[in-house]
PDB file of C-alpha atoms in Angstrom:
ATOM      1  CA  MET A   1       0.022  -0.056  -0.025  1.00 63.00           C
ATOM      2  CA  HIS A   2       3.080   2.204  -0.188  1.00 67.00           C
ATOM      3  CA  GLN A   3       1.769   3.737  -3.389  1.00 68.00           C
ATOM      4  CA  PHE A   4      -1.061   5.585  -1.181  1.00 73.00           C
ATOM      5  CA  THR A   5       1.267   6.969   1.171  1.00 78.00           C
ATOM      6  CA  ILE A   6       1.312  10.771   1.505  1.00 79.00           C
ATOM      7  CA  GLU A   7       4.930  11.769   2.027  1.00 79.00           C
ATOM      8  CA  PRO A   8       6.363  15.511   2.622  1.00 77.00           C
ATOM      9  CA  LEU A   9       8.658  16.711  -0.146  1.00 77.00           C
ATOM     10  CA  PHE A  10      11.277  19.128  -0.637  1.00 73.00           C
ATOM     11  CA  GLY A  11      12.299  18.862   3.108  1.00 72.00           C
ATOM     12  CA  THR A  12       8.962  20.465   4.247  1.00 68.00           C
ATOM     13  CA  ASP A  13       8.287  17.774   6.819  1.00 68.00           C
ATOM     14  CA  ARG A  14       9.030  20.073   9.753  1.00 72.00           C
ATOM     15  CA  MET A  15       6.928  23.128   8.543  1.00 73.00           C
ATOM     16  CA  GLU A  16       4.370  23.976  11.133  1.00 72.00           C
ATOM     17  CA  LEU A  17       1.601  26.509  11.337  1.00 71.00           C
ATOM     18  CA  LEU A  18      -0.208  27.132  14.707  1.00 73.00           C
ATOM     19  CA  GLY A  19       0.797  23.537  15.855  1.00 71.00           C
ATOM     20  CA  TYR A  20      -0.527  22.001  12.350  1.00 74.00           C
ATOM     21  CA  ASN A  21       1.702  20.328   9.976  1.00 74.00           C
ATOM     22  CA  ILE A  22       1.721  22.054   6.803  1.00 77.00           C
ATOM     23  CA  ALA A  23       4.318  20.045   4.792  1.00 80.00           C
ATOM     24  CA  PHE A  24       4.101  20.136   1.148  1.00 81.00           C
ATOM     25  CA  THR A  25       3.275  16.626   0.199  1.00 83.00           C
ATOM     26  CA  ASN A  26       3.165  14.371  -2.922  1.00 82.00           C
ATOM     27  CA  SER A  27      -0.671  14.780  -2.781  1.00 86.00           C
ATOM     28  CA  ALA A  28      -0.317  18.553  -2.920  1.00 86.00           C
ATOM     29  CA  LEU A  29       2.118  18.463  -5.735  1.00 87.00           C
ATOM     30  CA  TRP A  30      -0.199  16.462  -7.821  1.00 88.00           C
ATOM     31  CA  MET A  31      -3.335  18.531  -7.019  1.00 91.00           C
ATOM     32  CA  ALA A  32      -1.264  21.425  -8.126  1.00 91.00           C
ATOM     33  CA  ILE A  33      -0.135  19.852 -11.276  1.00 90.00           C
ATOM     34  CA  ALA A  34      -3.516  18.719 -12.093  1.00 91.00           C
ATOM     35  CA  ALA A  35      -4.977  22.351 -11.580  1.00 93.00           C
ATOM     36  CA  VAL A  36      -2.024  23.840 -13.896  1.00 92.00           C
ATOM     37  CA  VAL A  37      -2.983  21.012 -16.419  1.00 91.00           C
ATOM     38  CA  LEU A  38      -6.566  22.097 -16.350  1.00 92.00           C
ATOM     39  CA  TRP A  39      -5.795  25.837 -16.456  1.00 92.00           C
ATOM     40  CA  VAL A  40      -3.448  25.289 -19.583  1.00 91.00           C
ATOM     41  CA  PHE A  41      -6.241  23.187 -21.214  1.00 90.00           C
ATOM     42  CA  VAL A  42      -8.815  25.890 -20.839  1.00 88.00           C
ATOM     43  CA  ALA A  43      -6.642  28.762 -21.700  1.00 85.00           C
ATOM     44  CA  GLY A  44      -5.506  27.007 -24.877  1.00 78.00           C
ATOM     45  CA  GLY A  45      -9.051  26.724 -25.907  1.00 74.00           C
ATOM     46  CA  MET A  46     -10.176  30.171 -25.247  1.00 75.00           C
ATOM     47  CA  LYS A  47      -8.829  31.619 -28.553  1.00 72.00           C
ATOM     48  CA  ARG A  48     -12.459  32.081 -29.936  1.00 70.00           C
ATOM     49  CA  GLN A  49     -11.271  31.658 -33.405  1.00 67.00           C
ATOM     50  CA  LEU A  50     -14.090  31.618 -36.254  1.00 67.00           C
ATOM     51  CA  VAL A  51     -12.940  28.463 -37.421  1.00 69.00           C
ATOM     52  CA  PRO A  52     -11.741  26.561 -34.171  1.00 71.00           C
ATOM     53  CA  GLY A  53      -8.884  24.333 -34.182  1.00 77.00           C
ATOM     54  CA  ARG A  54      -8.842  20.968 -32.459  1.00 82.00           C
ATOM     55  CA  TRP A  55      -7.758  22.460 -29.207  1.00 82.00           C
ATOM     56  CA  GLN A  56     -10.678  24.786 -29.004  1.00 83.00           C
ATOM     57  CA  MET A  57     -13.028  22.102 -30.286  1.00 85.00           C
ATOM     58  CA  ALA A  58     -11.990  19.896 -27.364  1.00 85.00           C
ATOM     59  CA  VAL A  59     -12.717  22.672 -24.740  1.00 86.00           C
ATOM     60  CA  GLU A  60     -15.907  23.617 -26.392  1.00 85.00           C
ATOM     61  CA  SER A  61     -17.059  20.058 -26.498  1.00 89.00           C
ATOM     62  CA  PHE A  62     -16.289  19.473 -22.843  1.00 90.00           C
ATOM     63  CA  THR A  63     -18.260  22.594 -21.893  1.00 90.00           C
ATOM     64  CA  GLY A  64     -20.971  21.856 -24.057  1.00 89.00           C
ATOM     65  CA  PHE A  65     -21.039  18.408 -22.627  1.00 91.00           C
ATOM     66  CA  ILE A  66     -21.450  19.800 -19.123  1.00 92.00           C
ATOM     67  CA  ASP A  67     -23.712  22.565 -20.336  1.00 91.00           C
ATOM     68  CA  ASP A  68     -26.144  19.875 -21.585  1.00 91.00           C
ATOM     69  CA  MET A  69     -26.119  17.655 -18.704  1.00 90.00           C
ATOM     70  CA  LEU A  70     -26.971  20.497 -16.408  1.00 90.00           C
ATOM     71  CA  GLU A  71     -29.682  21.837 -18.550  1.00 89.00           C
ATOM     72  CA  ALA A  72     -31.018  18.046 -18.649  1.00 88.00           C
ATOM     73  CA  ASN A  73     -31.094  17.764 -14.857  1.00 87.00           C
ATOM     74  CA  VAL A  74     -31.480  21.366 -13.514  1.00 86.00           C
ATOM     75  CA  GLY A  75     -32.949  23.370 -16.443  1.00 84.00           C
ATOM     76  CA  LYS A  76     -32.153  26.568 -17.675  1.00 85.00           C
ATOM     77  CA  ALA A  77     -31.233  27.690 -14.149  1.00 82.00           C
ATOM     78  CA  GLY A  78     -28.492  25.115 -14.308  1.00 84.00           C
ATOM     79  CA  ARG A  79     -26.150  27.218 -16.768  1.00 86.00           C
ATOM     80  CA  LYS A  80     -24.760  29.321 -13.955  1.00 88.00           C
ATOM     81  CA  TYR A  81     -23.247  26.187 -12.532  1.00 90.00           C
ATOM     82  CA  VAL A  82     -21.447  25.209 -15.693  1.00 91.00           C
ATOM     83  CA  PRO A  83     -18.018  26.812 -14.384  1.00 91.00           C
ATOM     84  CA  TYR A  84     -18.375  24.912 -11.190  1.00 92.00           C
ATOM     85  CA  ILE A  85     -19.342  21.543 -12.520  1.00 93.00           C
ATOM     86  CA  PHE A  86     -16.926  21.778 -15.600  1.00 93.00           C
ATOM     87  CA  SER A  87     -14.010  22.549 -13.251  1.00 93.00           C
ATOM     88  CA  LEU A  88     -15.066  19.728 -10.787  1.00 93.00           C
ATOM     89  CA  PHE A  89     -15.470  17.437 -13.754  1.00 94.00           C
ATOM     90  CA  MET A  90     -12.008  18.308 -15.325  1.00 93.00           C
ATOM     91  CA  PHE A  91     -10.295  18.384 -12.150  1.00 94.00           C
ATOM     92  CA  ILE A  92     -11.116  15.074 -11.182  1.00 94.00           C
ATOM     93  CA  LEU A  93     -10.680  13.482 -14.990  1.00 93.00           C
ATOM     94  CA  PHE A  94      -7.223  14.923 -15.107  1.00 93.00           C
ATOM     95  CA  ALA A  95      -6.342  13.919 -11.375  1.00 91.00           C
ATOM     96  CA  ASN A  96      -7.444  10.316 -12.149  1.00 91.00           C
ATOM     97  CA  ILE A  97      -5.481  10.445 -15.637  1.00 90.00           C
ATOM     98  CA  LEU A  98      -2.334  11.717 -13.960  1.00 88.00           C
ATOM     99  CA  GLY A  99      -2.304   8.945 -11.346  1.00 84.00           C
ATOM    100  CA  LEU A 100      -1.974   6.363 -14.104  1.00 83.00           C
ATOM    101  CA  LEU A 101       1.027   7.807 -15.767  1.00 80.00           C
ATOM    102  CA  PRO A 102       4.069   5.452 -15.774  1.00 74.00           C
ATOM    103  CA  LEU A 103       6.635   8.167 -15.320  1.00 68.00           C
ATOM    104  CA  GLY A 104       7.068  10.890 -12.561  1.00 60.00           C
ATOM    105  CA  VAL A 105       7.565  14.551 -12.582  1.00 57.00           C
ATOM    106  CA  VAL A 106      10.699  16.247 -10.913  1.00 56.00           C
ATOM    107  CA  GLY A 107      11.641  12.826  -9.837  1.00 59.00           C
ATOM    108  CA  VAL A 108       8.234  11.989  -7.958  1.00 66.00           C
ATOM    109  CA  HIS A 109       6.246   9.042  -8.790  1.00 76.00           C
ATOM    110  CA  PRO A 110       2.573   9.798 -10.010  1.00 81.00           C
ATOM    111  CA  PHE A 111       0.166  10.005  -7.208  1.00 84.00           C
ATOM    112  CA  THR A 112      -3.535   9.634  -7.635  1.00 86.00           C
ATOM    113  CA  PHE A 113      -4.886  12.034  -4.734  1.00 88.00           C
ATOM    114  CA  THR A 114      -8.342  10.958  -5.667  1.00 90.00           C
ATOM    115  CA  SER A 115      -7.746   7.651  -3.953  1.00 88.00           C
ATOM    116  CA  HIS A 116      -7.898   9.366  -0.425  1.00 88.00           C
ATOM    117  CA  PHE A 117     -11.048  10.038   1.227  1.00 90.00           C
ATOM    118  CA  THR A 118      -9.950  13.289   2.537  1.00 89.00           C
ATOM    119  CA  ILE A 119      -9.722  14.904  -0.917  1.00 91.00           C
ATOM    120  CA  THR A 120     -12.836  13.054  -2.478  1.00 92.00           C
ATOM    121  CA  GLY A 121     -14.707  14.105   0.781  1.00 92.00           C
ATOM    122  CA  ILE A 122     -13.784  17.770   0.569  1.00 92.00           C
ATOM    123  CA  LEU A 123     -14.878  17.849  -3.015  1.00 93.00           C
ATOM    124  CA  ALA A 124     -18.251  16.152  -2.101  1.00 93.00           C
ATOM    125  CA  ILE A 125     -18.780  18.584   0.880  1.00 93.00           C
ATOM    126  CA  LEU A 126     -18.145  21.548  -1.456  1.00 92.00           C
ATOM    127  CA  SER A 127     -20.881  20.465  -3.752  1.00 91.00           C
ATOM    128  CA  PHE A 128     -23.225  19.723  -0.613  1.00 91.00           C
ATOM    129  CA  SER A 129     -22.459  23.190   0.608  1.00 92.00           C
ATOM    130  CA  ILE A 130     -23.515  24.779  -2.538  1.00 91.00           C
ATOM    131  CA  VAL A 131     -26.759  22.853  -2.321  1.00 90.00           C
ATOM    132  CA  LEU A 132     -27.386  23.935   1.248  1.00 90.00           C
ATOM    133  CA  ILE A 133     -26.392  27.774   0.437  1.00 91.00           C
ATOM    134  CA  VAL A 134     -28.644  27.758  -2.765  1.00 88.00           C
ATOM    135  CA  GLY A 135     -31.511  25.873  -1.100  1.00 87.00           C
ATOM    136  CA  PHE A 136     -31.791  27.985   1.997  1.00 89.00           C
ATOM    137  CA  ALA A 137     -31.056  31.416   0.267  1.00 88.00           C
ATOM    138  CA  LYS A 138     -33.634  30.590  -2.540  1.00 86.00           C
ATOM    139  CA  HIS A 139     -36.148  28.900  -0.441  1.00 83.00           C
ATOM    140  CA  LYS A 140     -35.841  29.983   3.010  1.00 86.00           C
ATOM    141  CA  LEU A 141     -37.472  27.363   5.596  1.00 84.00           C
ATOM    142  CA  HIS A 142     -39.382  25.865   2.680  1.00 84.00           C
ATOM    143  CA  PHE A 143     -36.195  24.101   1.912  1.00 83.00           C
ATOM    144  CA  PHE A 144     -37.185  21.492   4.526  1.00 84.00           C
ATOM    145  CA  SER A 145     -40.022  20.523   2.538  1.00 82.00           C
ATOM    146  CA  LEU A 146     -37.541  18.529   0.356  1.00 81.00           C
ATOM    147  CA  PHE A 147     -37.566  15.885   3.279  1.00 82.00           C
ATOM    148  CA  VAL A 148     -41.335  15.487   3.026  1.00 81.00           C
ATOM    149  CA  PRO A 149     -42.282  13.949  -0.471  1.00 76.00           C
ATOM    150  CA  HIS A 150     -45.493  15.314  -1.740  1.00 76.00           C
ATOM    151  CA  GLY A 151     -48.611  13.339  -0.962  1.00 76.00           C
ATOM    152  CA  THR A 152     -47.169  11.579   2.115  1.00 75.00           C
ATOM    153  CA  PRO A 153     -49.792  10.727   4.886  1.00 81.00           C
ATOM    154  CA  LEU A 154     -49.932  13.081   7.799  1.00 82.00           C
ATOM    155  CA  PRO A 155     -49.114  10.291  10.394  1.00 82.00           C
ATOM    156  CA  MET A 156     -46.133   9.309   8.421  1.00 84.00           C
ATOM    157  CA  ILE A 157     -44.691  12.781   8.079  1.00 82.00           C
ATOM    158  CA  PRO A 158     -42.361  12.533  11.123  1.00 85.00           C
ATOM    159  CA  LEU A 159     -40.968   9.187  10.219  1.00 88.00           C
ATOM    160  CA  ILE A 160     -40.320   9.940   6.518  1.00 87.00           C
ATOM    161  CA  PHE A 161     -38.878  13.314   7.551  1.00 87.00           C
ATOM    162  CA  CYS A 162     -36.068  11.805   9.546  1.00 89.00           C
ATOM    163  CA  ILE A 163     -35.529   9.077   6.841  1.00 89.00           C
ATOM    164  CA  GLU A 164     -35.158  11.709   4.195  1.00 85.00           C
ATOM    165  CA  LEU A 165     -32.954  13.967   6.351  1.00 88.00           C
ATOM    166  CA  VAL A 166     -30.536  11.026   7.299  1.00 90.00           C
ATOM    167  CA  SER A 167     -30.485  10.123   3.668  1.00 88.00           C
ATOM    168  CA  PHE A 168     -29.858  13.641   2.313  1.00 87.00           C
ATOM    169  CA  MET A 169     -27.107  14.169   5.153  1.00 89.00           C
ATOM    170  CA  VAL A 170     -25.428  10.923   3.983  1.00 90.00           C
ATOM    171  CA  ARG A 171     -25.034  12.211   0.352  1.00 88.00           C
ATOM    172  CA  PRO A 172     -21.693  13.929   0.798  1.00 88.00           C
ATOM    173  CA  PHE A 173     -19.990  10.653   2.202  1.00 91.00           C
ATOM    174  CA  SER A 174     -21.548   8.317  -0.396  1.00 90.00           C
ATOM    175  CA  LEU A 175     -20.439  10.843  -3.246  1.00 89.00           C
ATOM    176  CA  GLY A 176     -16.786  10.969  -1.864  1.00 91.00           C
ATOM    177  CA  LEU A 177     -16.745   7.234  -1.047  1.00 90.00           C
ATOM    178  CA  ARG A 178     -17.608   6.254  -4.358  1.00 90.00           C
ATOM    179  CA  LEU A 179     -14.746   7.957  -6.227  1.00 89.00           C
ATOM    180  CA  PHE A 180     -12.190   7.089  -3.460  1.00 89.00           C
ATOM    181  CA  VAL A 181     -13.153   3.251  -3.675  1.00 89.00           C
ATOM    182  CA  ALA A 182     -13.231   3.083  -7.372  1.00 88.00           C
ATOM    183  CA  MET A 183      -9.582   4.678  -7.896  1.00 87.00           C
ATOM    184  CA  MET A 184      -8.113   2.924  -4.758  1.00 86.00           C
ATOM    185  CA  ALA A 185      -9.586  -0.464  -5.778  1.00 84.00           C
ATOM    186  CA  GLY A 186      -7.998  -0.148  -9.515  1.00 81.00           C
ATOM    187  CA  HIS A 187      -4.621   0.935  -8.383  1.00 79.00           C
ATOM    188  CA  VAL A 188      -4.420  -2.188  -5.881  1.00 82.00           C
ATOM    189  CA  LEU A 189      -5.547  -4.474  -8.436  1.00 81.00           C
ATOM    190  CA  LEU A 190      -2.678  -3.117 -10.910  1.00 79.00           C
ATOM    191  CA  GLU A 191      -0.106  -3.544  -7.983  1.00 79.00           C
ATOM    192  CA  VAL A 192      -1.262  -7.244  -7.329  1.00 80.00           C
ATOM    193  CA  LEU A 193      -1.231  -8.040 -11.265  1.00 78.00           C
ATOM    194  CA  SER A 194       2.266  -6.405 -11.421  1.00 78.00           C
ATOM    195  CA  SER A 195       3.696  -8.458  -8.549  1.00 78.00           C
ATOM    196  CA  PHE A 196       2.521 -11.656 -10.476  1.00 75.00           C
ATOM    197  CA  VAL A 197       4.265 -10.538 -13.490  1.00 77.00           C
ATOM    198  CA  ILE A 198       7.618  -9.882 -11.707  1.00 78.00           C
ATOM    199  CA  ASP A 199       7.224 -13.215  -9.544  1.00 76.00           C
ATOM    200  CA  GLY A 200       6.464 -15.155 -12.773  1.00 75.00           C
ATOM    201  CA  PHE A 201       9.619 -14.248 -14.400  1.00 73.00           C
ATOM    202  CA  ASN A 202      11.553 -14.856 -11.365  1.00 75.00           C
ATOM    203  CA  ALA A 203      10.183 -18.268 -11.398  1.00 73.00           C
ATOM    204  CA  MET A 204      11.522 -18.990 -14.938  1.00 69.00           C
ATOM    205  CA  SER A 205      12.795 -22.567 -13.984  1.00 68.00           C
ATOM    206  CA  THR A 206       9.527 -23.680 -12.945  1.00 67.00           C
ATOM    207  CA  GLY A 207       8.056 -23.751 -16.249  1.00 68.00           C
ATOM    208  CA  ILE A 208       4.596 -22.369 -15.275  1.00 76.00           C
ATOM    209  CA  GLY A 209       6.309 -19.118 -14.047  1.00 72.00           C
ATOM    210  CA  PRO A 210       6.530 -17.455 -17.602  1.00 75.00           C
ATOM    211  CA  VAL A 211       2.946 -18.543 -18.415  1.00 78.00           C
ATOM    212  CA  VAL A 212       1.533 -16.782 -15.248  1.00 75.00           C
ATOM    213  CA  ALA A 213       3.760 -13.729 -16.004  1.00 77.00           C
ATOM    214  CA  VAL A 214       2.597 -13.256 -19.601  1.00 80.00           C
ATOM    215  CA  LEU A 215      -1.058 -13.787 -18.849  1.00 81.00           C
ATOM    216  CA  SER A 216      -0.823 -11.553 -15.820  1.00 78.00           C
ATOM    217  CA  PHE A 217       0.805  -8.987 -18.027  1.00 80.00           C
ATOM    218  CA  ILE A 218      -1.930  -9.140 -20.707  1.00 84.00           C
ATOM    219  CA  LEU A 219      -4.535  -8.785 -17.983  1.00 81.00           C
ATOM    220  CA  MET A 220      -2.626  -5.889 -16.435  1.00 78.00           C
ATOM    221  CA  VAL A 221      -2.739  -4.210 -19.909  1.00 82.00           C
ATOM    222  CA  ALA A 222      -6.390  -4.661 -20.121  1.00 83.00           C
ATOM    223  CA  ILE A 223      -6.979  -3.277 -16.601  1.00 80.00           C
ATOM    224  CA  CYS A 224      -5.099  -0.232 -17.546  1.00 81.00           C
ATOM    225  CA  ALA A 225      -7.381   0.538 -20.471  1.00 83.00           C
ATOM    226  CA  LEU A 226     -10.386  -0.209 -18.139  1.00 84.00           C
ATOM    227  CA  GLU A 227      -8.832   2.218 -15.564  1.00 84.00           C
ATOM    228  CA  ILE A 228      -8.748   5.007 -18.150  1.00 86.00           C
ATOM    229  CA  LEU A 229     -12.503   4.552 -18.879  1.00 88.00           C
ATOM    230  CA  VAL A 230     -13.140   4.277 -15.117  1.00 87.00           C
ATOM    231  CA  ALA A 231     -11.099   7.457 -14.799  1.00 88.00           C
ATOM    232  CA  GLY A 232     -13.702   9.154 -17.093  1.00 89.00           C
ATOM    233  CA  ILE A 233     -16.647   7.326 -15.613  1.00 90.00           C
ATOM    234  CA  GLN A 234     -15.936   8.276 -12.206  1.00 91.00           C
ATOM    235  CA  ALA A 235     -15.308  12.033 -13.053  1.00 92.00           C
ATOM    236  CA  TYR A 236     -18.757  11.914 -14.934  1.00 92.00           C
ATOM    237  CA  VAL A 237     -20.612  10.268 -12.099  1.00 92.00           C
ATOM    238  CA  PHE A 238     -19.207  12.792  -9.566  1.00 93.00           C
ATOM    239  CA  ALA A 239     -20.328  15.788 -11.627  1.00 92.00           C
ATOM    240  CA  LEU A 240     -23.655  14.114 -12.662  1.00 91.00           C
ATOM    241  CA  LEU A 241     -24.559  13.461  -9.056  1.00 90.00           C
ATOM    242  CA  SER A 242     -23.564  17.207  -8.055  1.00 90.00           C
ATOM    243  CA  SER A 243     -25.854  18.528 -10.606  1.00 90.00           C
ATOM    244  CA  LEU A 244     -28.561  16.177  -9.439  1.00 88.00           C
ATOM    245  CA  TYR A 245     -28.182  17.388  -5.932  1.00 88.00           C
ATOM    246  CA  ILE A 246     -28.083  20.973  -7.097  1.00 88.00           C
ATOM    247  CA  ASN A 247     -31.538  20.414  -8.847  1.00 86.00           C
ATOM    248  CA  ASP A 248     -32.935  19.746  -5.571  1.00 82.00           C
ATOM    249  CA  ALA A 249     -31.893  23.115  -4.369  1.00 82.00           C
ATOM    250  CA  GLU A 250     -32.982  25.058  -7.486  1.00 80.00           C
ATOM    251  CA  ASN A 251     -36.329  23.364  -8.451  1.00 76.00           C
ATOM    252  CA  LEU A 252     -37.840  22.603  -4.907  1.00 69.00           C
ATOM    253  CA  HIS A 253     -41.734  22.189  -5.009  1.00 60.00           C
TER     254      HIS A 253
END
C-alpha cells in the first residue's frame, strides 16, 4: 500500500503553522499539477477563432457536454453552475488520468490523490455546501419540504422526514466514498497483477512461471485500459450527482 502513502517533499516535513503540519506533500504536488494542466487546457481553448482548431473544439466539446448535462438535470437555471461543474469534472478527470502515468514528474512518482477519502470527501462537501447555500437562500425554511415527499400521509410525516433527512446528510459521504473506492481498488488490482508478472519471471525454472507472467501482463494491460475508462466514468458520475443535488435546491416544489 506504499503507493497510497502521503509523504512530505522538498524537506518540508517540519513546517508547522499554529501547531499544524503544513508540509508540502506528494498529494499537494499532484493537485497543483492537475490544476495547472486544467488551466493550460482551458486557456489554450479560449482563442475564440471563427474556425476553431482541435484544441478549441476539445474545450468547447467538454463545456457543451457539461452545459447539456446541467440543462437536462436542472433546467435553464443550471447554466450558472457550468463553470463549477466543468471545473469539478475536469479536475477529477485530470487527477485520475495523471495518477495512471507510468513516469514521474521532477523525480516524484505519479500519485492519485483521488484515492484518498480526505480529498474526495472535501470535493463532495463543497458540492453539498452549494446545495445548502442555494437551497436556503432561494427557498428559506421551505427548503425543509424537500424531506417530505408530496402526498405523504400526515401520520407518516415525522418518520419520512427523519429518513429523508438522514439520506440527505449521507449524500456527501456516499459521493466521496464512491470515487475514493473506485480509484483505490483499481490501483490495488494493478499492483497485485504487476507482482504476479515479476514473480512469474523470477520463477522461470518452474515452467509455469513465464505462463503466469505473460497472462498477468496481458490482464494488467487490459485493466490499465479499463482504469482509463473508469477515470472518465467516475469524473462523470461525480459531476452528474453534484448536478442532481443542485437540482434539489433549484427546483424545490
